[in-house]
CSV table of C-alpha atoms in Angstrom, one decimal:
chain,number,residue,atom,x,y,z
A,783,UNK,CA,-12.0,-3.8,24.4
A,784,UNK,CA,-10.8,0.2,24.9
A,785,UNK,CA,-13.0,1.3,22.5
A,786,UNK,CA,-12.1,4.7,22.5
A,787,UNK,CA,-8.2,4.4,21.9
A,788,UNK,CA,-9.6,2.0,18.7
A,789,UNK,CA,-12.3,4.6,18.1
A,790,UNK,CA,-9.2,7.9,17.8
A,791,UNK,CA,-7.2,6.0,15.6
A,792,UNK,CA,-10.1,5.6,13.1
A,793,UNK,CA,-10.4,9.2,13.0
A,794,UNK,CA,-7.4,10.2,12.9
A,795,UNK,CA,-6.7,7.9,9.5
A,796,UNK,CA,-10.1,8.4,8.0
A,797,UNK,CA,-9.6,12.8,8.2
A,798,UNK,CA,-6.1,11.8,6.6
A,799,UNK,CA,-7.7,10.0,4.0
A,800,UNK,CA,-10.5,12.7,3.7
A,801,UNK,CA,-7.7,15.5,3.2
A,802,UNK,CA,-5.9,13.6,0.6
A,803,UNK,CA,-9.4,13.0,-1.3
A,804,UNK,CA,-9.3,16.9,-0.8
A,805,UNK,CA,-12.8,17.3,0.6
A,806,UNK,CA,-14.7,17.4,4.3
A,807,UNK,CA,-15.2,13.2,5.9
A,808,UNK,CA,-19.0,12.8,6.0
A,809,UNK,CA,-18.5,9.2,6.8
A,810,UNK,CA,-16.5,6.2,8.0
A,811,UNK,CA,-17.3,2.7,7.2
A,812,UNK,CA,-15.4,0.1,9.7
A,813,UNK,CA,-15.4,-3.9,9.0
A,814,UNK,CA,-15.6,-5.3,12.3
A,815,UNK,CA,-15.5,-9.0,13.1
A,816,UNK,CA,-17.6,-10.6,15.6
A,817,UNK,CA,-14.3,-12.1,16.7
A,818,UNK,CA,-12.0,-8.3,17.1
A,819,UNK,CA,-12.5,-8.2,20.1
A,820,UNK,CA,-14.3,-4.7,19.5
A,821,UNK,CA,-17.8,-4.0,20.6
A,822,UNK,CA,-20.1,-1.9,17.9
A,823,UNK,CA,-22.1,-0.3,20.2
A,824,UNK,CA,-18.9,0.8,22.2
A,825,UNK,CA,-17.5,1.9,19.6
A,826,UNK,CA,-20.3,4.2,17.6
A,827,UNK,CA,-20.2,5.9,21.8
A,828,UNK,CA,-16.7,6.6,21.6
A,829,UNK,CA,-16.8,7.7,17.6
A,830,UNK,CA,-19.4,10.5,19.1
A,831,UNK,CA,-17.8,11.2,21.8
A,832,UNK,CA,-14.7,11.8,20.0
A,833,UNK,CA,-14.9,13.5,16.6
A,834,UNK,CA,-15.8,17.3,18.1
A,835,UNK,CA,-12.9,16.9,18.9
A,836,UNK,CA,-11.3,15.3,16.0
A,837,UNK,CA,-12.8,18.3,13.8
A,838,UNK,CA,-15.8,16.6,12.1
A,839,UNK,CA,-18.3,17.0,13.7
A,840,UNK,CA,-21.0,16.1,11.8
A,841,UNK,CA,-19.4,12.7,10.5
A,842,UNK,CA,-21.0,9.5,11.3
A,843,UNK,CA,-19.6,5.7,11.8
A,844,UNK,CA,-21.3,2.4,9.9
A,845,UNK,CA,-20.2,-0.6,11.9
A,846,UNK,CA,-20.5,-3.8,9.5
A,847,UNK,CA,-20.5,-7.0,11.5
A,848,UNK,CA,-17.7,-9.9,9.7
A,849,UNK,CA,-19.2,-13.0,11.6
A,850,UNK,CA,-16.7,-15.7,12.3
A,851,UNK,CA,-15.8,-18.2,9.2
A,852,UNK,CA,-13.6,-20.9,10.3
A,853,UNK,CA,-11.5,-23.6,7.0
A,854,UNK,CA,-10.4,-26.9,7.7
A,855,UNK,CA,-6.5,-27.4,6.0
A,856,UNK,CA,-7.8,-31.3,5.6
A,857,UNK,CA,-11.1,-31.3,4.1
A,858,UNK,CA,-11.4,-27.9,2.9
A,859,UNK,CA,-14.7,-27.9,4.4
A,860,UNK,CA,-15.8,-24.5,6.0
A,861,UNK,CA,-18.6,-23.1,9.0
A,862,UNK,CA,-19.4,-20.5,10.5
A,863,UNK,CA,-19.7,-21.4,14.3
A,864,UNK,CA,-22.7,-19.5,16.1
A,865,UNK,CA,-22.5,-19.5,20.3
A,866,UNK,CA,-19.2,-21.3,20.9
A,867,UNK,CA,-16.8,-21.4,18.7
A,868,UNK,CA,-15.7,-25.7,18.3
A,869,UNK,CA,-13.0,-25.7,16.1
A,870,UNK,CA,-12.4,-29.7,15.2
A,871,UNK,CA,-14.1,-29.9,12.0
A,872,UNK,CA,-17.3,-31.6,12.0
A,873,UNK,CA,-16.6,-33.2,8.7
A,874,UNK,CA,-13.8,-35.5,8.9
A,875,UNK,CA,-12.3,-33.8,12.7
A,876,UNK,CA,-9.3,-32.0,12.2
A,877,UNK,CA,-8.2,-28.4,13.7
A,878,UNK,CA,-10.0,-25.7,11.9
A,879,UNK,CA,-8.1,-22.4,11.3
A,880,UNK,CA,-9.9,-18.9,11.6
A,881,UNK,CA,-9.8,-17.4,8.4
A,882,UNK,CA,-12.3,-14.4,8.6
A,883,UNK,CA,-14.1,-12.3,12.4
A,884,UNK,CA,-10.8,-11.5,13.9
A,885,UNK,CA,-10.4,-7.6,11.4
A,886,UNK,CA,-11.2,-4.5,12.5
A,887,UNK,CA,-11.0,-2.7,9.7
A,888,UNK,CA,-11.0,1.3,8.0
A,889,UNK,CA,-12.5,-0.1,4.9
A,890,UNK,CA,-14.0,3.2,2.9
A,891,UNK,CA,-14.5,6.6,3.0
A,892,UNK,CA,-17.1,8.6,2.3
A,893,UNK,CA,-15.8,13.1,1.3
A,894,UNK,CA,-18.4,15.9,0.5
A,895,UNK,CA,-17.8,16.8,-2.5
A,896,UNK,CA,-17.2,20.9,-3.3
A,897,UNK,CA,-21.1,20.4,-5.6
A,898,UNK,CA,-22.8,19.3,-2.2
A,899,UNK,CA,-21.2,22.3,0.0
A,900,UNK,CA,-22.3,25.2,-2.4
A,901,UNK,CA,-20.7,27.5,-4.8
A,902,UNK,CA,-17.6,29.5,-3.3
A,903,UNK,CA,-18.7,32.9,-2.3
A,904,UNK,CA,-17.2,35.4,-5.3
A,905,UNK,CA,-17.8,33.1,-8.1
A,906,UNK,CA,-21.5,34.3,-10.2
A,907,UNK,CA,-23.8,31.4,-8.4
A,908,UNK,CA,-24.7,29.1,-11.9
A,909,UNK,CA,-28.3,29.0,-10.4
A,910,UNK,CA,-31.2,31.2,-12.3
B,1049,UNK,CA,-20.4,12.7,-2.3
B,1050,UNK,CA,-17.6,10.6,-3.4
B,1051,UNK,CA,-17.0,7.1,-1.8
B,1052,UNK,CA,-12.9,6.2,-1.5
B,1053,UNK,CA,-12.6,2.5,-1.0
B,1054,UNK,CA,-9.3,2.5,2.3
B,1055,UNK,CA,-9.5,-1.5,3.5
B,1056,UNK,CA,-6.9,-0.4,6.0
B,1057,UNK,CA,-6.5,-2.1,9.4
B,1058,UNK,CA,-7.4,-0.3,12.4
B,1059,UNK,CA,-3.8,-1.2,14.0
B,1060,UNK,CA,-1.7,-0.4,11.2
B,1061,UNK,CA,0.7,1.4,12.5
B,1062,UNK,CA,1.2,-1.4,15.7
B,1063,UNK,CA,1.5,-4.0,12.9
B,1064,UNK,CA,4.0,-2.0,10.6
B,1065,UNK,CA,6.4,-1.6,13.8
B,1066,UNK,CA,5.3,-5.1,15.1
B,1067,UNK,CA,6.8,-6.2,11.8
B,1068,UNK,CA,10.0,-4.0,12.4
B,1069,UNK,CA,10.6,-5.8,15.9
B,1070,UNK,CA,10.1,-8.8,14.1
B,1071,UNK,CA,12.7,-8.3,11.7
B,1072,UNK,CA,15.2,-6.9,14.0
B,1073,UNK,CA,14.7,-10.3,16.4
B,1074,UNK,CA,15.4,-12.2,13.6
B,1075,UNK,CA,18.2,-10.4,12.2
B,1076,UNK,CA,19.4,-10.6,15.6
B,1077,UNK,CA,19.9,-13.3,16.7
B,1078,UNK,CA,16.2,-13.3,19.4
B,1079,UNK,CA,13.5,-15.5,20.2
B,1080,UNK,CA,10.6,-13.5,21.5
B,1081,UNK,CA,7.7,-15.1,23.8
B,1082,UNK,CA,4.5,-13.3,24.4
B,1083,UNK,CA,4.0,-14.5,27.8
B,1084,UNK,CA,-0.3,-13.5,28.8
B,1085,UNK,CA,-2.6,-14.5,31.0
B,1086,UNK,CA,-5.5,-12.7,33.5
B,1087,UNK,CA,-4.5,-11.1,36.6
B,1088,UNK,CA,-2.9,-13.5,39.2
B,1089,UNK,CA,-2.4,-17.4,37.0
B,1090,UNK,CA,1.4,-17.5,37.9
B,1091,UNK,CA,3.5,-15.7,34.9
B,1092,UNK,CA,6.5,-14.1,36.8
B,1093,UNK,CA,6.1,-17.4,38.7
B,1094,UNK,CA,6.4,-19.0,36.1
B,1095,UNK,CA,10.1,-16.8,34.5
B,1096,UNK,CA,10.4,-16.7,38.5
B,1097,UNK,CA,10.8,-20.8,38.1
B,1098,UNK,CA,12.5,-21.5,34.7
B,1099,UNK,CA,14.9,-18.6,34.4
B,1100,UNK,CA,17.3,-19.9,36.2
B,1101,UNK,CA,17.8,-23.7,33.9
B,1102,UNK,CA,17.1,-21.7,31.3
B,1103,UNK,CA,19.9,-19.5,31.9
B,1104,UNK,CA,22.4,-22.2,32.2
B,1105,UNK,CA,21.9,-22.4,28.2
B,1106,UNK,CA,21.1,-19.7,27.0
B,1107,UNK,CA,21.4,-16.0,27.6
B,1108,UNK,CA,17.7,-14.9,28.8
B,1109,UNK,CA,15.7,-11.2,29.0
B,1110,UNK,CA,13.0,-10.0,30.5
B,1111,UNK,CA,10.5,-6.9,29.3
B,1112,UNK,CA,8.1,-6.8,32.3
B,1113,UNK,CA,4.6,-4.5,32.0
B,1114,UNK,CA,2.3,-4.0,34.2
B,1115,UNK,CA,0.5,-0.2,35.6
B,1116,UNK,CA,2.5,-0.1,38.5
B,1117,UNK,CA,5.6,-1.2,40.6
B,1118,UNK,CA,8.1,-2.7,39.4
B,1119,UNK,CA,8.0,-5.6,41.8
B,1120,UNK,CA,7.6,-7.7,39.0
B,1121,UNK,CA,11.1,-6.9,37.4
B,1122,UNK,CA,12.5,-6.9,40.5
B,1123,UNK,CA,11.9,-11.1,41.3
B,1124,UNK,CA,13.1,-11.8,37.6
B,1125,UNK,CA,16.4,-10.0,37.6
B,1126,UNK,CA,17.0,-12.1,40.6
B,1127,UNK,CA,17.5,-15.3,38.4
B,1128,UNK,CA,20.1,-13.2,36.8
B,1129,UNK,CA,18.0,-12.6,33.4
B,1130,UNK,CA,18.2,-8.9,32.6
B,1131,UNK,CA,14.9,-7.4,32.6
B,1132,UNK,CA,13.1,-3.8,32.3
B,1133,UNK,CA,9.7,-3.1,33.8
B,1134,UNK,CA,7.4,-1.0,31.4
B,1135,UNK,CA,4.4,0.7,33.2
B,1136,UNK,CA,1.7,1.7,31.1
B,1137,UNK,CA,-2.0,3.4,31.8
B,1138,UNK,CA,-3.0,1.4,28.9
B,1139,UNK,CA,-4.3,-2.4,29.4
B,1140,UNK,CA,-1.8,-4.1,27.5
B,1141,UNK,CA,1.3,-3.5,26.0
B,1142,UNK,CA,2.0,-2.3,22.1
B,1143,UNK,CA,4.9,-2.9,19.7
B,1144,UNK,CA,6.0,0.6,19.8
B,1145,UNK,CA,6.2,-0.1,23.9
B,1146,UNK,CA,8.5,-3.5,23.2
B,1147,UNK,CA,10.5,-1.8,20.8
B,1148,UNK,CA,12.0,1.3,23.4
B,1149,UNK,CA,11.9,-1.0,26.2
B,1150,UNK,CA,14.2,-3.1,24.2
B,1151,UNK,CA,16.7,-0.2,22.9
B,1152,UNK,CA,16.7,1.0,26.3
B,1153,UNK,CA,17.4,-2.6,27.7
B,1154,UNK,CA,19.4,-4.6,26.0
B,1155,UNK,CA,23.3,-3.9,25.0
B,1156,UNK,CA,23.6,-7.2,23.6
B,1157,UNK,CA,20.9,-9.4,22.1
B,1158,UNK,CA,19.3,-11.8,24.9
B,1159,UNK,CA,18.7,-15.0,23.0
B,1160,UNK,CA,15.2,-15.7,24.8
B,1161,UNK,CA,13.0,-12.4,25.1
B,1162,UNK,CA,9.8,-12.8,27.6
B,1163,UNK,CA,8.1,-10.2,27.2
B,1164,UNK,CA,5.0,-10.2,30.2
B,1165,UNK,CA,2.3,-9.1,29.2
B,1166,UNK,CA,0.1,-6.5,31.2
B,1167,UNK,CA,-2.5,-9.2,33.3
B,1168,UNK,CA,-6.3,-9.2,30.5
B,1169,UNK,CA,-7.2,-11.7,28.3
B,1170,UNK,CA,-8.5,-9.7,25.9
B,1171,UNK,CA,-6.6,-6.7,24.8
B,1172,UNK,CA,-3.4,-8.3,24.2
B,1173,UNK,CA,-4.9,-10.4,22.0
B,1174,UNK,CA,-5.4,-8.0,19.6
B,1175,UNK,CA,-1.9,-6.1,19.4
B,1176,UNK,CA,1.2,-8.3,17.4
B,1177,UNK,CA,4.5,-6.9,19.3
B,1178,UNK,CA,6.7,-8.6,16.7
B,1179,UNK,CA,6.7,-11.1,19.1
B,1180,UNK,CA,7.8,-15.1,17.1
B,1181,UNK,CA,5.6,-17.3,19.8
B,1182,UNK,CA,2.4,-16.3,21.8
B,1183,UNK,CA,1.9,-18.3,24.8
B,1184,UNK,CA,-1.0,-17.9,27.1
B,1185,UNK,CA,-0.9,-18.9,30.8
B,1186,UNK,CA,-4.1,-20.1,32.1
B,1187,UNK,CA,-4.6,-21.7,35.7
B,1188,UNK,CA,-6.7,-24.1,37.7
B,1189,UNK,CA,-8.8,-21.3,39.8
B,1190,UNK,CA,-9.5,-20.4,36.8
B,1191,UNK,CA,-11.9,-23.1,35.7
B,1192,UNK,CA,-12.9,-25.0,32.4
B,1193,UNK,CA,-14.3,-22.1,30.7
B,1194,UNK,CA,-11.8,-19.4,30.3
B,1195,UNK,CA,-10.1,-20.7,27.0
B,1196,UNK,CA,-14.3,-21.4,25.4
B,1197,UNK,CA,-14.6,-17.5,27.3
B,1198,UNK,CA,-12.0,-15.8,25.4
B,1199,UNK,CA,-11.3,-18.1,22.0
B,1200,UNK,CA,-9.5,-15.0,20.4
B,1201,UNK,CA,-6.4,-15.2,23.1
B,1202,UNK,CA,-6.7,-18.8,23.3
B,1203,UNK,CA,-6.9,-19.5,19.6
B,1204,UNK,CA,-4.2,-17.5,18.4
B,1205,UNK,CA,-1.5,-18.7,21.6
B,1206,UNK,CA,1.3,-21.4,19.8
B,1207,UNK,CA,1.4,-22.5,23.2
B,1208,UNK,CA,-0.5,-23.1,27.1
B,1209,UNK,CA,0.1,-23.2,30.3
B,1210,UNK,CA,-1.9,-24.9,32.5
B,1211,UNK,CA,-1.1,-24.0,36.1
B,1212,UNK,CA,-1.2,-24.6,39.7
B,1213,UNK,CA,-2.0,-28.3,38.5
B,1214,UNK,CA,-1.5,-28.7,42.0
B,1215,UNK,CA,-4.8,-27.1,43.7
B,1216,UNK,CA,-6.7,-29.6,41.2
B,1217,UNK,CA,-7.6,-31.5,44.3
B,1218,UNK,CA,-9.0,-28.4,46.4
B,1219,UNK,CA,-11.3,-27.9,42.8
B,1220,UNK,CA,-14.7,-29.1,41.2
B,1221,UNK,CA,-13.1,-29.5,37.9
B,1222,UNK,CA,-11.0,-32.5,35.9
B,1223,UNK,CA,-7.3,-31.7,34.1
B,1224,UNK,CA,-9.1,-33.5,31.0
B,1225,UNK,CA,-11.5,-30.8,31.0
B,1226,UNK,CA,-9.5,-27.7,31.3
B,1227,UNK,CA,-7.0,-29.7,28.5
B,1228,UNK,CA,-10.2,-30.6,26.3
B,1229,UNK,CA,-11.5,-27.0,26.5
B,1230,UNK,CA,-8.0,-25.3,25.3
B,1231,UNK,CA,-8.6,-28.1,22.3
B,1232,UNK,CA,-12.2,-27.0,21.7
B,1233,UNK,CA,-11.0,-23.5,20.7
B,1234,UNK,CA,-7.0,-23.7,19.7
B,1235,UNK,CA,-6.9,-27.2,18.5
B,1236,UNK,CA,-3.4,-26.8,17.5
B,1237,UNK,CA,-2.1,-25.1,20.3
B,1238,UNK,CA,0.6,-27.4,22.3
B,1239,UNK,CA,-0.8,-27.4,26.5
B,1240,UNK,CA,1.3,-27.5,29.2
B,1241,UNK,CA,0.1,-28.3,32.3
B,1242,UNK,CA,2.1,-27.7,35.6
B,1243,UNK,CA,2.5,-26.6,39.2
B,1244,UNK,CA,4.8,-23.5,39.2
B,1245,UNK,CA,5.3,-24.5,43.3
B,1246,UNK,CA,6.0,-28.2,42.9
B,1247,UNK,CA,7.6,-28.3,39.8
B,1248,UNK,CA,5.1,-30.7,38.1
B,1249,UNK,CA,5.7,-31.1,34.0
B,1250,UNK,CA,7.8,-27.3,34.0
B,1251,UNK,CA,10.5,-29.2,31.9
B,1252,UNK,CA,8.5,-30.6,29.3
B,1253,UNK,CA,8.0,-26.8,29.2
B,1254,UNK,CA,11.2,-25.8,28.7
B,1255,UNK,CA,11.8,-28.9,26.3
B,1256,UNK,CA,8.9,-27.0,24.3
B,1257,UNK,CA,11.2,-23.6,24.7
B,1258,UNK,CA,14.7,-25.2,23.8
B,1259,UNK,CA,13.0,-26.9,20.4
B,1260,UNK,CA,12.0,-23.9,19.4
B,1261,UNK,CA,15.2,-22.0,19.7
B,1262,UNK,CA,16.7,-24.7,18.1
B,1263,UNK,CA,14.8,-24.3,15.1
B,1264,UNK,CA,15.4,-20.6,15.0
B,1265,UNK,CA,18.9,-21.0,14.8
B,1266,UNK,CA,18.2,-23.9,11.9
B,1267,UNK,CA,16.8,-21.5,9.6
B,1268,UNK,CA,19.1,-18.5,10.5
B,1269,UNK,CA,22.0,-21.2,9.8
B,1270,UNK,CA,20.1,-22.4,6.3
B,1271,UNK,CA,19.4,-19.1,5.3
B,1272,UNK,CA,23.4,-17.4,6.4
B,1273,UNK,CA,24.0,-20.5,3.0
B,1274,UNK,CA,21.9,-19.5,1.4
B,1275,UNK,CA,22.5,-16.0,0.8
B,1276,UNK,CA,26.9,-17.1,0.3
């Protein structure tokens, strides 16, 4: 998958959200399904390569991996396929549907607030 | 440090544009089919062989996606369909490209619109184009492990066309194995074994398309009646 383009989209959305929150972007939390098509390592590499250009050279990326989960609409069983994907229900043999594990989502961001950055220069210092 | 929940899909912009495309197609009576496969499985040939028959009954349009050349658009134009070629450096088509191509190409809305995606079994699976039907093509020569190796693409397809069955005698794979491997990752997909070369199986594929168009027309007619 073209992780560079994906990383750029993440940086765009995260920096916009940080601007709305009124603080510089510190961390981006991304939820990546195991079947999203995106490779976490490649994504991290691309994120680090692009963050300077995006204006957030110190921002960090945290990737939370989401396993594939399948549901049988017939009998309600759920499975977490490991390795190979086989979507016939082990209980009743009906076709199963994937209900989780394909997502590619910006879950949360952390922004530095003003206490982290110290008081502005023209205000009297709070510290003794 | 302040934490803010965002919970936004990375591809939100594409998803929004895809929704707009879907609404436009529904409003104009366009049944859009996103046709995907690895390079060389036979997407353009499938269109060449089936458009002459389809065009007897429906106004057909094609949006072609390739890195370079307009060879594919030229090939399908010979069938009489209106075709538009997208050339892009990306490994997949996205909703914005499809909308721009649609607006540029079709003064009159096609009743059946094929979007022939970039040859790639990975990235197109992630990009909603606003299509109604997703169809993945793979060929006998690619072997029985393709669906299991590319589960996302096959699982999210409504139909799978298995091309080049005329080559079965020259391979070690059996037709049953190929169909079974589709079923394991996509139990609900309709499977169409075909040979574009000999014409075998193309009738069933065309009938499936005709049924989908008839269903769409019925849905539109019902909605129109309810609206009054």
